[in-house]
XYZ file of C-alpha atoms in Angstrom:
345
model
C 3.166 37.368 -30.267
C 2.290 35.262 -27.213
C -1.263 36.584 -27.091
C -1.589 35.739 -30.891
C -0.513 32.353 -30.319
C -2.812 31.936 -27.512
C -5.625 33.136 -29.556
C -4.631 30.941 -32.395
C -4.654 27.683 -29.823
C -8.167 28.522 -28.641
C -9.412 29.028 -32.165
C -7.646 25.328 -33.398
C -8.983 24.018 -30.029
C -12.550 25.226 -31.095
C -12.433 23.652 -34.416
C -11.164 20.398 -33.236
C -13.848 20.352 -30.625
C -16.357 20.637 -33.436
C -14.954 17.423 -35.226
C -14.703 15.436 -31.728
C -17.981 13.227 -31.317
C -18.605 11.601 -28.029
C -20.255 7.987 -28.411
C -23.276 7.310 -26.479
C -23.652 3.541 -25.421
C -27.247 2.397 -26.319
C -27.362 -0.386 -23.826
C -25.640 -1.951 -21.138
C -24.908 -5.021 -23.475
C -23.107 -2.675 -25.783
C -21.002 -1.380 -23.112
C -20.400 -4.765 -21.557
C -19.308 -5.834 -24.777
C -16.771 -2.770 -25.142
C -15.347 -3.737 -21.784
C -15.202 -7.388 -22.613
C -12.987 -6.130 -25.926
C -10.780 -4.528 -23.581
C -10.319 -7.304 -20.919
C -9.830 -9.936 -23.909
C -6.827 -8.261 -25.145
C -4.899 -8.778 -21.783
C -2.646 -11.573 -21.855
C -2.819 -12.317 -18.320
C -5.722 -11.090 -16.142
C -4.179 -9.055 -13.025
C -7.303 -9.250 -10.893
C -8.602 -12.791 -10.895
C -11.298 -11.914 -8.234
C -13.011 -9.214 -6.696
C -15.572 -8.772 -3.977
C -18.273 -5.939 -3.662
C -20.877 -5.521 -0.921
C -22.777 -3.756 -3.549
C -23.256 -6.561 -5.611
C -23.145 -9.087 -2.621
C -20.700 -11.615 -3.648
C -17.409 -12.550 -5.521
C -16.943 -11.308 -9.075
C -14.666 -12.991 -11.594
C -15.381 -10.824 -14.652
C -12.919 -8.182 -14.772
C -15.642 -6.041 -16.950
C -17.693 -6.008 -13.810
C -15.047 -4.756 -11.222
C -16.351 -1.257 -10.980
C -17.338 0.394 -8.084
C -20.327 3.308 -8.202
C -19.369 6.995 -8.936
C -21.483 8.368 -6.166
C -19.390 6.220 -3.683
C -17.979 8.778 -1.047
C -14.667 6.942 -1.277
C -14.451 8.044 -5.115
C -15.522 11.767 -4.847
C -14.733 12.568 -1.315
C -11.920 10.042 -0.279
C -13.631 9.142 2.794
C -12.437 5.534 2.647
C -9.896 3.148 4.238
C -7.767 0.344 3.012
C -5.439 -2.065 4.287
C -3.379 -4.893 2.113
C -2.227 -8.672 3.054
C -0.061 -10.962 1.033
C -0.903 -14.259 -0.207
C 2.598 -16.106 -0.276
C 2.718 -19.848 -1.484
C -1.093 -20.330 -0.772
C -1.180 -18.801 2.596
C -2.425 -15.478 3.835
C 0.182 -13.908 5.577
C -0.726 -11.889 8.740
C -4.470 -11.203 7.709
C -5.726 -10.795 11.326
C -3.448 -8.159 12.230
C -4.105 -6.436 8.934
C -7.886 -6.630 9.426
C -7.628 -5.333 13.149
C -5.603 -2.157 11.903
C -8.341 -2.054 8.831
C -11.083 -1.810 11.777
C -8.996 0.605 13.648
C -8.447 3.036 10.648
C -12.297 2.684 9.988
C -13.017 3.932 13.462
C -11.069 6.847 13.140
C -12.637 7.607 9.800
C -16.088 7.314 11.367
C -17.079 4.661 8.933
C -19.047 1.569 10.354
C -18.370 -1.740 8.931
C -21.114 -3.540 7.480
C -19.382 -6.951 8.600
C -18.111 -8.017 11.877
C -14.165 -9.147 12.249
C -14.930 -12.811 11.431
C -17.306 -12.036 8.489
C -14.477 -10.017 6.915
C -11.910 -12.550 7.789
C -14.148 -14.966 6.009
C -14.912 -13.023 3.191
C -11.500 -12.261 2.312
C -10.440 -16.038 2.623
C -13.356 -17.183 0.406
C -11.962 -14.433 -2.258
C -8.431 -15.506 -2.080
C -9.765 -19.299 -2.634
C -12.177 -18.257 -5.652
C -8.965 -16.354 -7.283
C -7.003 -19.575 -7.247
C -3.921 -16.929 -7.078
C -1.251 -18.626 -4.961
C 1.033 -15.817 -4.924
C 0.079 -11.989 -4.896
C -1.662 -9.428 -2.844
C -4.999 -8.785 -1.128
C -6.400 -5.155 -0.884
C -9.737 -4.101 0.498
C -11.219 -0.900 1.281
C -14.173 0.300 3.189
C -16.006 3.309 2.430
C -18.781 5.718 3.624
C -20.776 4.248 0.809
C -22.733 5.315 -2.435
C -25.684 7.505 -2.378
C -24.942 11.018 -3.543
C -22.200 13.588 -4.258
C -22.895 15.491 -1.208
C -19.899 16.204 1.461
C -21.783 14.768 4.154
C -22.200 10.885 4.164
C -25.336 11.238 6.329
C -27.551 10.096 3.742
C -25.754 7.138 2.615
C -27.670 4.186 3.200
C -24.913 2.109 4.437
C -21.250 1.475 4.040
C -19.538 -0.529 1.437
C -16.569 -2.937 1.432
C -14.940 -4.026 -1.570
C -11.636 -6.072 -2.042
C -9.568 -7.655 -4.988
C -6.857 -10.056 -5.483
C -3.835 -8.693 -7.328
C -1.856 -11.463 -8.981
C 1.808 -10.365 -9.006
C 5.080 -12.025 -8.392
C 7.394 -10.767 -5.865
C 10.656 -11.759 -4.668
C 13.359 -11.057 -1.806
C 14.889 -7.813 -2.551
C 18.791 -8.203 -2.706
C 19.791 -5.156 -4.497
C 19.953 -1.774 -2.608
C 17.997 1.482 -3.742
C 18.340 5.168 -3.727
C 16.251 7.590 -1.787
C 15.849 11.091 -1.176
C 14.373 13.412 1.575
C 11.052 14.584 0.560
C 9.981 18.219 0.183
C 6.391 17.227 -0.147
C 4.580 17.922 3.632
C 3.794 14.782 5.320
C 0.378 14.122 6.748
C -0.756 15.196 9.961
C -0.670 12.555 12.730
C -4.504 11.896 12.688
C -4.519 11.148 9.070
C -0.691 9.568 8.833
C -1.595 7.185 11.750
C -5.084 5.790 9.815
C -4.660 4.024 6.745
C -6.949 6.125 4.474
C -7.507 6.387 0.760
C -6.122 9.963 0.686
C -2.776 9.268 -0.654
C -1.968 12.318 -2.898
C 1.041 13.489 -0.659
C 2.635 9.840 -1.003
C 1.845 9.810 -4.546
C 3.546 13.252 -5.156
C 6.230 12.255 -2.725
C 7.298 9.140 -4.649
C 6.731 11.028 -8.160
C 9.350 13.705 -6.811
C 12.033 11.017 -5.818
C 11.287 9.436 -9.361
C 11.913 12.523 -11.232
C 15.307 12.685 -9.245
C 16.186 9.179 -10.469
C 15.707 7.722 -6.961
C 13.276 4.971 -5.940
C 11.365 6.423 -3.246
C 11.619 9.073 -0.482
C 11.906 9.869 3.275
C 9.568 12.080 4.954
C 11.041 14.118 7.834
C 8.822 15.688 10.433
C 8.823 19.228 11.431
C 11.037 18.682 14.551
C 13.602 17.399 12.262
C 12.820 13.528 13.095
C 12.369 10.615 10.548
C 8.961 9.681 9.809
C 8.610 7.143 7.187
C 8.674 6.731 3.602
C 5.408 7.213 1.289
C 3.790 3.925 1.756
C 6.454 1.899 4.013
C 8.287 2.379 7.306
C 12.146 2.664 7.321
C 14.623 1.425 9.873
C 18.401 1.954 10.627
C 21.220 0.073 12.112
C 23.737 2.453 13.417
C 27.651 1.977 14.413
C 26.691 0.255 17.825
C 24.794 -2.279 15.799
C 21.419 -0.921 17.347
C 18.272 -1.561 14.923
C 16.070 1.649 15.200
C 12.658 2.082 13.864
C 11.283 5.640 14.486
C 8.366 6.018 16.738
C 5.006 5.378 15.719
C 2.978 8.139 17.361
C 2.900 10.260 14.255
C 3.182 7.557 11.750
C 1.608 4.361 10.400
C 2.361 1.462 12.826
C 2.999 -0.979 9.616
C 1.911 -4.815 10.245
C 5.156 -5.613 8.704
C 7.404 -3.273 10.727
C 5.944 -4.649 13.992
C 6.411 -8.297 13.010
C 10.075 -7.395 12.177
C 10.277 -6.047 15.642
C 9.194 -9.255 17.028
C 11.825 -11.114 14.827
C 14.553 -9.026 14.992
C 15.710 -10.090 18.460
C 16.911 -13.318 17.159
C 19.777 -11.304 16.035
C 20.559 -9.944 19.213
C 20.602 -13.491 20.937
C 23.033 -14.405 18.166
C 25.131 -11.606 19.317
C 24.883 -9.791 15.820
C 23.072 -6.859 16.925
C 23.162 -5.150 20.377
C 19.356 -4.010 20.694
C 16.400 -3.598 18.786
C 14.223 -0.370 19.628
C 11.737 2.270 18.471
C 12.614 5.985 19.265
C 13.075 9.301 17.821
C 15.997 9.597 15.310
C 17.253 12.665 13.370
C 18.325 13.258 9.899
C 22.006 13.492 11.363
C 21.738 10.439 13.420
C 20.018 8.458 10.443
C 22.486 9.479 7.920
C 25.434 8.136 9.950
C 23.742 4.719 10.014
C 25.772 1.820 8.750
C 22.580 0.185 7.198
C 19.361 1.334 6.109
C 16.182 -0.303 5.060
C 12.451 0.119 4.011
C 9.926 -2.259 5.661
C 6.687 -2.904 4.087
C 4.144 -5.876 3.352
C 5.163 -6.426 -0.256
C 8.904 -5.862 -0.106
C 9.042 -6.990 3.032
C 12.450 -5.633 3.429
C 14.479 -3.502 0.844
C 17.857 -2.131 1.326
C 18.413 1.230 0.939
C 22.374 2.192 -0.141
C 22.372 5.899 -0.914
C 20.280 8.893 0.525
C 20.367 12.213 -1.033
C 23.351 11.357 -3.135
C 25.369 10.108 -0.210
C 26.078 6.483 0.473
C 24.734 4.768 3.606
C 27.672 3.185 5.393
C 29.835 1.832 2.403
C 27.087 2.158 0.013
C 26.490 -1.644 -0.239
C 23.965 -3.894 0.933
C 24.570 -4.936 4.579
C 24.934 -8.298 5.985
C 22.652 -7.407 8.879
C 20.025 -6.119 6.345
C 20.079 -9.463 4.600
C 19.825 -11.515 7.752
C 16.747 -9.569 8.609
C 15.379 -9.847 5.328
C 15.826 -13.788 5.824
C 14.058 -13.871 8.896
C 10.874 -12.080 7.458
C 11.132 -14.112 4.247
C 11.383 -17.483 6.678
C 8.471 -16.170 8.426
C 6.351 -15.725 5.412
C 7.137 -19.448 4.004
C 7.303 -21.186 7.053
C 6.393 -19.237 10.102
C 3.701 -20.314 12.855
C 0.032 -20.939 12.169
C -0.948 -17.483 13.980
C 0.911 -15.767 11.231
C -0.113 -17.762 8.064
C -3.430 -19.093 7.156
C -3.759 -21.596 4.401
C -6.247 -20.664 1.564
C -8.833 -23.291 0.828
C -8.528 -23.514 -2.978
C -11.535 -25.877 -4.384
């Protein structure tokens, strides 16, 4: 019976295929008109501006925000990226993100077509052109377009792309549930560079969503806590020690590093005993009284349940919110070294 159904399905598919006609666009003008139809139906443009080194400038028309199919980042995953925040008209921690971006590029053996200063200037001008006052600025460096081979040797030059994403975000005051991921985590070489190969990250968060959780936690082969799919994780134990997992096998998050600089203020106030990075086992982590994700767009998200067991009393902790306040205050009114005003026209 199964064989018969399969045969029937194949026959039906063949008949349907005969009736399926693929349109051939006769001109670039016709194609562009079609793309504009799509974007004209969008109430609010989510991507107000893009930069492309392939085009050599800033693009405001969303229909033209594309990259070549033969770019090695597209078909081989040979690319790196990073993200900065636009908050109240300021770019937050742009310098440290660009520095990490260039470190990732070096590990991926991609030479930047621009210097640090040129990259920074492009991103600031792009943010200004977007007129976006609150959102994210995401940028990529690829081995570049040229062919569909495995090796990038015949690519003429690397390519730099950036896009402003207009999105609202607010301080996270509600706790979330997480699970321990069964998806294998990346090796240290790939985990410590922010590359575009995010399939393990995608599968990990999909796994969590399938189980009704917000996200997941990776644990390494030795049983130590690693990180979340796209964020760092932090714990407060019963001794009031704030602990982040060591960064030797995971990405050193820019927000996590700033978090470590700000958190000692609570030590000075006597609310925390100490702040440190060290290896922490699953057993130790699950005994924490408070737990949180730390990442650019959060910047801090309380975790109240892990693998269906409550963290502490199962409620958002007082210290978690105090730490969250420190980060939000830094984003809103921190020193000039952390915040660059966007020169809107």
